[in-house]
C-alpha cells in the first residue's frame, strides 16, 4: 500500500490557521505537489481551494479517492488525528500529522499501528528541529562541547487572549485539544528539551487555569524533571504572561551553557571570553498569537526531509514513534499534576494502543 515514486501528490485535511503554512511549504518542496484539500466546513475549504488552485472536498471519502493523492497531511484538532489518519492509512495513503500525533500516547500508538498494518509511512511535524541555530545547538551537545549535562530547563511564557479560546469550539478542550498551554503551545519546546537532553525519566507538576474563562484545560503549568542521563530541570508553560516572552531552552553542562531564546542560540563554553551569540535564523514561534513571526521555511525544511525519507524507504527524522517521547512528557505532566505524585515516563510510554471501533 502507498505509492512510491519520484514525487508525491499531497492533500491537506483541515483548513485552519496552520494549513496555509503547510501549503506554502509543500509548494516550495521539489518532491511534493499540493493536489487537494478537505474540510467539513465548505466556506473554509472552498476559499483554501481557490487560494491554492486545487480541488477541494467536504467529503473525506471523496478526498481520499482523488486521483494522484499519495500523502494525507492532517491539520485538524489534535483529538481527531487518529480517525483521519486511520482512514487515510486504510486507503493506502502515507500520513503526515501536525503536532502532536494525538492527545494521548495510547491514541498515538493506534495511529502508528494502523500505518504499519497498511504498509504506509508516517511522520509528525516538529519543524523547530529544522531551524539553523537549533540544529547547531544539538550538534554542540552531541559533540559534548558543554561536557556532561547537569541541568536542562525550558519555559514557554506566552499570551493568548480570551477570544483565542472563546472564538474556537475546540481550543482548550480536553477531547479535541488534549489540554491547554502545555500540549498546544509548549509541545515543540518540550520536544526540543527532551531531544537535547536525551529524554525525561520522571516528572512532578502543578497546573491551573488562572486567566481564561470557560476552558477545560490549563493556562499555566510548572514541572520538575529528572532526565535519563541523571540531569534535573524545570519546565514552565503559560498563555497568561503580559508582556509575552520568547520561549527559552537552557542546557547547562560541566564545560559550558547553551541558551536558546526564541530561535537564537547563545553559548558560553569553558574558556570563552564572553557570550557568543549565533546569527538569528529561522522563525520565532510567536509569543502573542499563533502565527506571529511564523514563516514556512522550517516546515519546508522538514517536508524536504520527510519526502526524501519516504522516497528512500527510511525513517523520517520525527517518526510516529519518536513523536511519542514529547507526548508522553505532556501526558505525564498532566497525570503528575492531577494525582500529585511523581510519574515515570516509561510507564506512560508503555500505554497500550486504544481499540479502534
PDB file of C-alpha atoms in Angstrom, residues 62-346:
ATOM      1  CA  UNK A  62     -14.169  11.698  -1.972  1.00  0.00           C
ATOM      2  CA  UNK A  63     -10.968  13.472  -0.948  1.00  0.00           C
ATOM      3  CA  UNK A  64      -9.209  10.147  -0.315  1.00  0.00           C
ATOM      4  CA  UNK A  65     -10.347   8.877  -3.721  1.00  0.00           C
ATOM      5  CA  UNK A  66      -8.919  11.879  -5.564  1.00  0.00           C
ATOM      6  CA  UNK A  67      -6.567  10.702  -8.348  1.00  0.00           C
ATOM      7  CA  UNK A  68      -2.931  11.470  -7.685  1.00  0.00           C
ATOM      8  CA  UNK A  69      -3.278  11.694  -3.896  1.00  0.00           C
ATOM      9  CA  UNK A  70      -0.371   9.867  -2.234  1.00  0.00           C
ATOM     10  CA  UNK A  71       0.072  11.624   1.118  1.00  0.00           C
ATOM     11  CA  UNK A  72      -2.530  12.998   3.533  1.00  0.00           C
ATOM     12  CA  UNK A  73      -1.428  15.890   5.779  1.00  0.00           C
ATOM     13  CA  UNK A  74      -3.619  16.156   8.878  1.00  0.00           C
ATOM     14  CA  UNK A  75      -4.051  19.693  10.245  1.00  0.00           C
ATOM     15  CA  UNK A  76      -7.263  19.141  12.204  1.00  0.00           C
ATOM     16  CA  UNK A  77      -7.735  19.439  16.002  1.00  0.00           C
ATOM     17  CA  UNK A  78      -5.359  17.083  17.804  1.00  0.00           C
ATOM     18  CA  UNK A  79      -8.024  14.741  19.149  1.00  0.00           C
ATOM     19  CA  UNK A  80      -9.225  13.939  15.609  1.00  0.00           C
ATOM     20  CA  UNK A  81      -5.843  12.899  14.193  1.00  0.00           C
ATOM     21  CA  UNK A  82      -6.395   9.199  14.877  1.00  0.00           C
ATOM     22  CA  UNK A  83      -9.652   8.881  12.985  1.00  0.00           C
ATOM     23  CA  UNK A  84      -8.471  10.852   9.969  1.00  0.00           C
ATOM     24  CA  UNK A  85      -5.130   9.056   9.963  1.00  0.00           C
ATOM     25  CA  UNK A  86      -6.580   5.554  10.174  1.00  0.00           C
ATOM     26  CA  UNK A  87      -8.938   6.241   7.268  1.00  0.00           C
ATOM     27  CA  UNK A  88      -6.039   7.592   5.208  1.00  0.00           C
ATOM     28  CA  UNK A  89      -3.858   4.573   6.012  1.00  0.00           C
ATOM     29  CA  UNK A  90      -6.661   2.169   5.123  1.00  0.00           C
ATOM     30  CA  UNK A  91      -6.974   3.987   1.796  1.00  0.00           C
ATOM     31  CA  UNK A  92      -3.268   3.348   1.163  1.00  0.00           C
ATOM     32  CA  UNK A  93      -2.100   6.913   1.735  1.00  0.00           C
ATOM     33  CA  UNK A  94       1.029   7.923   3.599  1.00  0.00           C
ATOM     34  CA  UNK A  95       0.330  10.195   6.575  1.00  0.00           C
ATOM     35  CA  UNK A  96       1.942  13.408   7.842  1.00  0.00           C
ATOM     36  CA  UNK A  97       0.476  14.782  11.077  1.00  0.00           C
ATOM     37  CA  UNK A  98       0.762  18.280  12.523  1.00  0.00           C
ATOM     38  CA  UNK A  99       1.955  18.090  16.143  1.00  0.00           C
ATOM     39  CA  UNK A 100       1.073  16.370  18.386  1.00  0.00           C
ATOM     40  CA  UNK A 101       0.457  12.967  16.836  1.00  0.00           C
ATOM     41  CA  UNK A 102      -2.640  12.700  19.064  1.00  0.00           C
ATOM     42  CA  UNK A 103      -3.749  13.698  22.574  1.00  0.00           C
ATOM     43  CA  UNK A 104      -2.510  10.538  24.339  1.00  0.00           C
ATOM     44  CA  UNK A 105       0.260   8.019  23.781  1.00  0.00           C
ATOM     45  CA  UNK A 106      -2.339   5.244  23.503  1.00  0.00           C
ATOM     46  CA  UNK A 107      -4.124   7.020  20.654  1.00  0.00           C
ATOM     47  CA  UNK A 108      -0.804   7.847  19.014  1.00  0.00           C
ATOM     48  CA  UNK A 109       0.177   4.181  19.103  1.00  0.00           C
ATOM     49  CA  UNK A 110      -3.094   3.262  17.421  1.00  0.00           C
ATOM     50  CA  UNK A 111      -2.272   5.565  14.514  1.00  0.00           C
ATOM     51  CA  UNK A 112       1.246   4.147  14.277  1.00  0.00           C
ATOM     52  CA  UNK A 113      -0.171   0.610  14.227  1.00  0.00           C
ATOM     53  CA  UNK A 114      -2.711   1.499  11.540  1.00  0.00           C
ATOM     54  CA  UNK A 115       0.017   2.872   9.289  1.00  0.00           C
ATOM     55  CA  UNK A 116       2.228  -0.158   9.904  1.00  0.00           C
ATOM     56  CA  UNK A 117      -0.646  -2.592   9.277  1.00  0.00           C
ATOM     57  CA  UNK A 118      -1.473  -0.926   5.975  1.00  0.00           C
ATOM     58  CA  UNK A 119       2.119  -0.572   4.800  1.00  0.00           C
ATOM     59  CA  UNK A 120       2.145   3.228   4.660  1.00  0.00           C
ATOM     60  CA  UNK A 121       4.604   5.716   6.095  1.00  0.00           C
ATOM     61  CA  UNK A 122       4.028   8.161   8.961  1.00  0.00           C
ATOM     62  CA  UNK A 123       5.762  11.383  10.028  1.00  0.00           C
ATOM     63  CA  UNK A 124       4.918  14.084  12.575  1.00  0.00           C
ATOM     64  CA  UNK A 125       5.629  17.793  12.166  1.00  0.00           C
ATOM     65  CA  UNK A 126       8.133  19.234  14.640  1.00  0.00           C
ATOM     66  CA  UNK A 127       9.602  21.945  12.444  1.00  0.00           C
ATOM     67  CA  UNK A 128      11.650  23.522  15.239  1.00  0.00           C
ATOM     68  CA  UNK A 129      14.174  20.707  14.835  1.00  0.00           C
ATOM     69  CA  UNK A 130      14.906  22.081  11.371  1.00  0.00           C
ATOM     70  CA  UNK A 131      15.906  25.602  12.463  1.00  0.00           C
ATOM     71  CA  UNK A 132      19.546  26.567  11.895  1.00  0.00           C
ATOM     72  CA  UNK A 133      20.528  27.548  15.455  1.00  0.00           C
ATOM     73  CA  UNK A 134      18.620  24.592  16.924  1.00  0.00           C
ATOM     74  CA  UNK A 135      20.474  22.183  14.657  1.00  0.00           C
ATOM     75  CA  UNK A 136      23.752  23.787  15.751  1.00  0.00           C
ATOM     76  CA  UNK A 137      22.736  23.546  19.404  1.00  0.00           C
ATOM     77  CA  UNK A 138      22.051  19.818  19.029  1.00  0.00           C
ATOM     78  CA  UNK A 139      25.414  19.305  17.304  1.00  0.00           C
ATOM     79  CA  UNK A 140      27.253  21.129  20.112  1.00  0.00           C
ATOM     80  CA  UNK A 141      25.550  18.950  22.714  1.00  0.00           C
ATOM     81  CA  UNK A 142      26.216  15.722  20.788  1.00  0.00           C
ATOM     82  CA  UNK A 143      29.905  16.630  20.463  1.00  0.00           C
ATOM     83  CA  UNK A 144      29.929  17.066  24.244  1.00  0.00           C
ATOM     84  CA  UNK A 145      31.398  20.540  23.877  1.00  0.00           C
ATOM     85  CA  UNK A 146      29.489  21.511  27.026  1.00  0.00           C
ATOM     86  CA  UNK A 147      30.523  18.300  28.791  1.00  0.00           C
ATOM     87  CA  UNK A 148      28.030  16.239  30.759  1.00  0.00           C
ATOM     88  CA  UNK A 149      24.597  17.792  31.138  1.00  0.00           C
ATOM     89  CA  UNK A 150      23.682  18.572  34.746  1.00  0.00           C
ATOM     90  CA  UNK A 151      20.596  20.765  34.263  1.00  0.00           C
ATOM     91  CA  UNK A 152      18.139  21.195  31.380  1.00  0.00           C
ATOM     92  CA  UNK A 153      15.254  23.632  31.655  1.00  0.00           C
ATOM     93  CA  UNK A 154      12.719  25.392  29.442  1.00  0.00           C
ATOM     94  CA  UNK A 155       9.948  27.965  29.571  1.00  0.00           C
ATOM     95  CA  UNK A 156       7.124  28.984  27.261  1.00  0.00           C
ATOM     96  CA  UNK A 157       5.659  32.164  28.756  1.00  0.00           C
ATOM     97  CA  UNK A 158       3.260  33.363  26.103  1.00  0.00           C
ATOM     98  CA  UNK A 159      -0.073  35.169  25.936  1.00  0.00           C
ATOM     99  CA  UNK A 160      -3.366  34.139  24.399  1.00  0.00           C
ATOM    100  CA  UNK A 161      -6.443  36.336  24.594  1.00  0.00           C
ATOM    101  CA  UNK A 162      -9.800  35.221  25.909  1.00  0.00           C
ATOM    102  CA  UNK A 163     -11.061  35.449  22.317  1.00  0.00           C
ATOM    103  CA  UNK A 164      -8.437  32.945  21.173  1.00  0.00           C
ATOM    104  CA  UNK A 165     -10.296  30.318  23.189  1.00  0.00           C
ATOM    105  CA  UNK A 166     -13.870  31.596  23.095  1.00  0.00           C
ATOM    106  CA  UNK A 167     -13.941  32.015  19.307  1.00  0.00           C
ATOM    107  CA  UNK A 168     -12.970  28.378  18.755  1.00  0.00           C
ATOM    108  CA  UNK A 169     -15.064  25.384  19.767  1.00  0.00           C
ATOM    109  CA  UNK A 170     -12.070  23.081  20.231  1.00  0.00           C
ATOM    110  CA  UNK A 171      -9.267  25.142  21.774  1.00  0.00           C
ATOM    111  CA  UNK A 172      -8.758  24.464  25.442  1.00  0.00           C
ATOM    112  CA  UNK A 173     -10.956  21.354  25.378  1.00  0.00           C
ATOM    113  CA  UNK A 174      -9.743  18.024  26.685  1.00  0.00           C
ATOM    114  CA  UNK A 175     -11.250  15.851  23.937  1.00  0.00           C
ATOM    115  CA  UNK A 176     -10.042  17.844  20.938  1.00  0.00           C
ATOM    116  CA  UNK A 177      -7.101  19.963  22.126  1.00  0.00           C
ATOM    117  CA  UNK A 178      -5.956  17.441  24.709  1.00  0.00           C
ATOM    118  CA  UNK A 179      -5.178  20.225  27.170  1.00  0.00           C
ATOM    119  CA  UNK A 180      -4.008  23.819  27.019  1.00  0.00           C
ATOM    120  CA  UNK A 181      -0.744  25.700  27.363  1.00  0.00           C
ATOM    121  CA  UNK A 182       1.310  22.512  27.697  1.00  0.00           C
ATOM    122  CA  UNK A 183       0.119  20.296  24.839  1.00  0.00           C
ATOM    123  CA  UNK A 184      -0.793  23.064  22.407  1.00  0.00           C
ATOM    124  CA  UNK A 185       1.640  25.948  22.838  1.00  0.00           C
ATOM    125  CA  UNK A 186       4.554  24.141  24.508  1.00  0.00           C
ATOM    126  CA  UNK A 187       4.957  20.717  22.939  1.00  0.00           C
ATOM    127  CA  UNK A 188       7.533  21.965  20.387  1.00  0.00           C
ATOM    128  CA  UNK A 189       9.681  23.245  23.250  1.00  0.00           C
ATOM    129  CA  UNK A 190       9.138  20.066  25.265  1.00  0.00           C
ATOM    130  CA  UNK A 191      10.275  18.115  22.211  1.00  0.00           C
ATOM    131  CA  UNK A 192      13.455  20.201  21.970  1.00  0.00           C
ATOM    132  CA  UNK A 193      14.149  19.870  25.682  1.00  0.00           C
ATOM    133  CA  UNK A 194      13.959  16.076  25.657  1.00  0.00           C
ATOM    134  CA  UNK A 195      15.787  15.890  22.288  1.00  0.00           C
ATOM    135  CA  UNK A 196      18.685  17.960  23.606  1.00  0.00           C
ATOM    136  CA  UNK A 197      18.891  16.251  26.990  1.00  0.00           C
ATOM    137  CA  UNK A 198      18.311  12.656  25.935  1.00  0.00           C
ATOM    138  CA  UNK A 199      14.829  12.011  27.281  1.00  0.00           C
ATOM    139  CA  UNK A 200      12.905  12.518  30.508  1.00  0.00           C
ATOM    140  CA  UNK A 201      12.808   9.830  33.206  1.00  0.00           C
ATOM    141  CA  UNK A 202      10.250  11.212  35.693  1.00  0.00           C
ATOM    142  CA  UNK A 203       8.149  14.285  36.348  1.00  0.00           C
ATOM    143  CA  UNK A 204       6.195  16.056  39.088  1.00  0.00           C
ATOM    144  CA  UNK A 205       3.967  19.042  38.351  1.00  0.00           C
ATOM    145  CA  UNK A 206       1.315  21.621  39.170  1.00  0.00           C
ATOM    146  CA  UNK A 207      -1.160  23.232  36.759  1.00  0.00           C
ATOM    147  CA  UNK A 208      -4.105  25.604  36.879  1.00  0.00           C
ATOM    148  CA  UNK A 209      -6.463  27.829  34.910  1.00  0.00           C
ATOM    149  CA  UNK A 210      -5.990  31.401  36.100  1.00  0.00           C
ATOM    150  CA  UNK A 211      -6.762  33.989  33.410  1.00  0.00           C
ATOM    151  CA  UNK A 212      -9.133  32.408  30.875  1.00  0.00           C
ATOM    152  CA  UNK A 213     -12.789  31.651  31.422  1.00  0.00           C
ATOM    153  CA  UNK A 214     -14.785  28.764  30.012  1.00  0.00           C
ATOM    154  CA  UNK A 215     -11.920  26.431  29.110  1.00  0.00           C
ATOM    155  CA  UNK A 216     -11.421  22.938  30.458  1.00  0.00           C
ATOM    156  CA  UNK A 217      -7.642  22.975  30.150  1.00  0.00           C
ATOM    157  CA  UNK A 218      -4.771  24.669  31.953  1.00  0.00           C
ATOM    158  CA  UNK A 219      -3.359  28.052  31.023  1.00  0.00           C
ATOM    159  CA  UNK A 220      -0.390  27.702  33.423  1.00  0.00           C
ATOM    160  CA  UNK A 221       1.798  24.780  34.462  1.00  0.00           C
ATOM    161  CA  UNK A 222       5.150  24.091  36.108  1.00  0.00           C
ATOM    162  CA  UNK A 223       7.076  20.855  36.387  1.00  0.00           C
ATOM    163  CA  UNK A 224      10.248  19.390  37.878  1.00  0.00           C
ATOM    164  CA  UNK A 225      12.029  16.881  35.669  1.00  0.00           C
ATOM    165  CA  UNK A 226      14.643  14.193  36.042  1.00  0.00           C
ATOM    166  CA  UNK A 227      16.353  13.101  32.842  1.00  0.00           C
ATOM    167  CA  UNK A 228      17.600   9.711  31.694  1.00  0.00           C
ATOM    168  CA  UNK A 229      21.195  10.952  31.871  1.00  0.00           C
ATOM    169  CA  UNK A 230      20.833  11.934  35.548  1.00  0.00           C
ATOM    170  CA  UNK A 231      20.329  15.666  34.945  1.00  0.00           C
ATOM    171  CA  UNK A 232      17.491  17.609  36.555  1.00  0.00           C
ATOM    172  CA  UNK A 233      15.480  20.593  35.377  1.00  0.00           C
ATOM    173  CA  UNK A 234      12.375  22.754  35.420  1.00  0.00           C
ATOM    174  CA  UNK A 235       9.696  23.389  32.809  1.00  0.00           C
ATOM    175  CA  UNK A 236       7.198  26.297  32.754  1.00  0.00           C
ATOM    176  CA  UNK A 237       4.252  26.896  30.416  1.00  0.00           C
ATOM    177  CA  UNK A 238       1.745  29.742  30.278  1.00  0.00           C
ATOM    178  CA  UNK A 239      -0.659  31.561  27.993  1.00  0.00           C
ATOM    179  CA  UNK A 240      -1.225  34.291  30.617  1.00  0.00           C
ATOM    180  CA  UNK A 241       2.022  36.273  30.556  1.00  0.00           C
ATOM    181  CA  UNK A 242       1.967  40.007  29.775  1.00  0.00           C
ATOM    182  CA  UNK A 243       4.078  41.017  28.017  1.00  0.00           C
ATOM    183  CA  UNK A 244       4.801  37.634  26.467  1.00  0.00           C
ATOM    184  CA  UNK A 245       8.362  36.343  26.348  1.00  0.00           C
ATOM    185  CA  UNK A 246      10.420  34.345  23.858  1.00  0.00           C
ATOM    186  CA  UNK A 247      10.498  30.648  24.582  1.00  0.00           C
ATOM    187  CA  UNK A 248      13.707  29.568  26.277  1.00  0.00           C
ATOM    188  CA  UNK A 249      15.620  26.315  26.492  1.00  0.00           C
ATOM    189  CA  UNK A 250      18.760  26.247  28.649  1.00  0.00           C
ATOM    190  CA  UNK A 251      21.220  23.349  28.812  1.00  0.00           C
ATOM    191  CA  UNK A 252      23.914  23.507  31.495  1.00  0.00           C
ATOM    192  CA  UNK A 253      26.885  21.186  31.242  1.00  0.00           C
ATOM    193  CA  UNK A 254      30.141  20.654  33.106  1.00  0.00           C
ATOM    194  CA  UNK A 255      32.001  22.648  30.413  1.00  0.00           C
ATOM    195  CA  UNK A 256      29.514  25.317  29.439  1.00  0.00           C
ATOM    196  CA  UNK A 257      25.965  26.546  28.908  1.00  0.00           C
ATOM    197  CA  UNK A 258      23.731  26.830  25.853  1.00  0.00           C
ATOM    198  CA  UNK A 259      20.685  29.098  25.881  1.00  0.00           C
ATOM    199  CA  UNK A 260      18.070  29.151  23.147  1.00  0.00           C
ATOM    200  CA  UNK A 261      15.887  32.288  23.151  1.00  0.00           C
ATOM    201  CA  UNK A 262      13.201  32.037  20.512  1.00  0.00           C
ATOM    202  CA  UNK A 263      15.272  30.511  17.726  1.00  0.00           C
ATOM    203  CA  UNK A 264      18.517  32.291  18.635  1.00  0.00           C
ATOM    204  CA  UNK A 265      21.378  30.403  20.258  1.00  0.00           C
ATOM    205  CA  UNK A 266      23.677  31.927  22.886  1.00  0.00           C
ATOM    206  CA  UNK A 267      26.625  29.850  24.042  1.00  0.00           C
ATOM    207  CA  UNK A 268      29.171  30.200  26.800  1.00  0.00           C
ATOM    208  CA  UNK A 269      31.790  27.463  26.776  1.00  0.00           C
ATOM    209  CA  UNK A 270      34.654  26.861  29.143  1.00  0.00           C
ATOM    210  CA  UNK A 271      37.476  29.230  28.206  1.00  0.00           C
ATOM    211  CA  UNK A 272      35.304  31.611  26.146  1.00  0.00           C
ATOM    212  CA  UNK A 273      35.974  35.315  26.718  1.00  0.00           C
ATOM    213  CA  UNK A 274      32.297  36.256  26.519  1.00  0.00           C
ATOM    214  CA  UNK A 275      28.857  35.242  25.331  1.00  0.00           C
ATOM    215  CA  UNK A 276      28.848  34.071  21.735  1.00  0.00           C
ATOM    216  CA  UNK A 277      25.551  34.814  20.039  1.00  0.00           C
ATOM    217  CA  UNK A 278      24.779  32.897  16.874  1.00  0.00           C
ATOM    218  CA  UNK A 279      23.142  34.672  13.960  1.00  0.00           C
ATOM    219  CA  UNK A 280      19.377  34.591  14.267  1.00  0.00           C
ATOM    220  CA  UNK A 281      17.893  32.168  11.769  1.00  0.00           C
ATOM    221  CA  UNK A 282      14.586  30.575  11.023  1.00  0.00           C
ATOM    222  CA  UNK A 283      11.362  31.707  12.611  1.00  0.00           C
ATOM    223  CA  UNK A 284      10.205  32.760  16.033  1.00  0.00           C
ATOM    224  CA  UNK A 285       7.294  30.725  17.305  1.00  0.00           C
ATOM    225  CA  UNK A 286       5.207  33.798  18.040  1.00  0.00           C
ATOM    226  CA  UNK A 287       4.689  34.620  21.694  1.00  0.00           C
ATOM    227  CA  UNK A 288       1.485  36.664  21.447  1.00  0.00           C
ATOM    228  CA  UNK A 289      -0.513  34.949  18.694  1.00  0.00           C
ATOM    229  CA  UNK A 290      -0.461  31.527  16.989  1.00  0.00           C
ATOM    230  CA  UNK A 291       1.197  32.624  13.738  1.00  0.00           C
ATOM    231  CA  UNK A 292       3.139  35.737  14.783  1.00  0.00           C
ATOM    232  CA  UNK A 293       6.583  35.655  13.209  1.00  0.00           C
ATOM    233  CA  UNK A 294       5.997  32.279  11.577  1.00  0.00           C
ATOM    234  CA  UNK A 295       7.231  31.559   8.069  1.00  0.00           C
ATOM    235  CA  UNK A 296       7.034  28.309   6.139  1.00  0.00           C
ATOM    236  CA  UNK A 297      10.810  27.796   5.873  1.00  0.00           C
ATOM    237  CA  UNK A 298      11.227  25.341   8.734  1.00  0.00           C
ATOM    238  CA  UNK A 299       8.145  23.405   7.629  1.00  0.00           C
ATOM    239  CA  UNK A 300       9.641  23.334   4.133  1.00  0.00           C
ATOM    240  CA  UNK A 301      12.910  22.016   5.555  1.00  0.00           C
ATOM    241  CA  UNK A 302      11.051  19.243   7.352  1.00  0.00           C
ATOM    242  CA  UNK A 303       8.964  18.388   4.286  1.00  0.00           C
ATOM    243  CA  UNK A 304      12.161  18.061   2.269  1.00  0.00           C
ATOM    244  CA  UNK A 305      13.487  15.662   4.893  1.00  0.00           C
ATOM    245  CA  UNK A 306      10.242  13.684   5.193  1.00  0.00           C
ATOM    246  CA  UNK A 307       9.726  13.231   1.458  1.00  0.00           C
ATOM    247  CA  UNK A 308      13.358  12.185   0.988  1.00  0.00           C
ATOM    248  CA  UNK A 309      12.901   9.561   3.719  1.00  0.00           C
ATOM    249  CA  UNK A 310       9.626   8.343   2.210  1.00  0.00           C
ATOM    250  CA  UNK A 311      11.215   8.036  -1.228  1.00  0.00           C
ATOM    251  CA  UNK A 312      14.264   6.206   0.157  1.00  0.00           C
ATOM    252  CA  UNK A 313      12.257   3.921   2.426  1.00  0.00           C
ATOM    253  CA  UNK A 314      13.948   5.245   5.591  1.00  0.00           C
ATOM    254  CA  UNK A 315      12.522   6.558   8.855  1.00  0.00           C
ATOM    255  CA  UNK A 316      11.788  10.300   8.840  1.00  0.00           C
ATOM    256  CA  UNK A 317      13.558  12.484  11.395  1.00  0.00           C
ATOM    257  CA  UNK A 318      10.399  12.639  13.536  1.00  0.00           C
ATOM    258  CA  UNK A 319       8.624   9.330  13.074  1.00  0.00           C
ATOM    259  CA  UNK A 320       5.392   8.398  14.800  1.00  0.00           C
ATOM    260  CA  UNK A 321       7.294   6.508  17.484  1.00  0.00           C
ATOM    261  CA  UNK A 322       9.778   9.353  18.003  1.00  0.00           C
ATOM    262  CA  UNK A 323       6.915  11.813  18.450  1.00  0.00           C
ATOM    263  CA  UNK A 324       5.583   9.784  21.389  1.00  0.00           C
ATOM    264  CA  UNK A 325       8.524  10.915  23.542  1.00  0.00           C
ATOM    265  CA  UNK A 326       7.330  14.513  23.869  1.00  0.00           C
ATOM    266  CA  UNK A 327       3.673  13.477  24.070  1.00  0.00           C
ATOM    267  CA  UNK A 328       4.484  11.125  26.947  1.00  0.00           C
ATOM    268  CA  UNK A 329       6.067  14.020  28.851  1.00  0.00           C
ATOM    269  CA  UNK A 330       2.919  16.097  28.327  1.00  0.00           C
ATOM    270  CA  UNK A 331       0.693  13.238  29.414  1.00  0.00           C
ATOM    271  CA  UNK A 332       2.978  12.577  32.367  1.00  0.00           C
ATOM    272  CA  UNK A 333       2.810  16.226  33.431  1.00  0.00           C
ATOM    273  CA  UNK A 334      -0.983  16.157  33.394  1.00  0.00           C
ATOM    274  CA  UNK A 335      -1.110  12.906  35.352  1.00  0.00           C
ATOM    275  CA  UNK A 336       1.504  14.085  37.868  1.00  0.00           C
ATOM    276  CA  UNK A 337      -0.441  17.280  38.496  1.00  0.00           C
ATOM    277  CA  UNK A 338      -3.821  15.568  38.778  1.00  0.00           C
ATOM    278  CA  UNK A 339      -2.592  12.843  41.137  1.00  0.00           C
ATOM    279  CA  UNK A 340       0.092  14.925  42.891  1.00  0.00           C
ATOM    280  CA  UNK A 341       2.641  12.164  42.524  1.00  0.00           C
ATOM    281  CA  UNK A 342       5.843  11.541  40.631  1.00  0.00           C
ATOM    282  CA  UNK A 343       5.143   9.935  37.264  1.00  0.00           C
ATOM    283  CA  UNK A 344       7.650   7.814  35.364  1.00  0.00           C
ATOM    284  CA  UNK A 345       7.646   8.481  31.629  1.00  0.00           C
ATOM    285  CA  UNK A 346       8.369   4.846  30.741  1.00  0.00           C
TER     286      UNK A 346
END
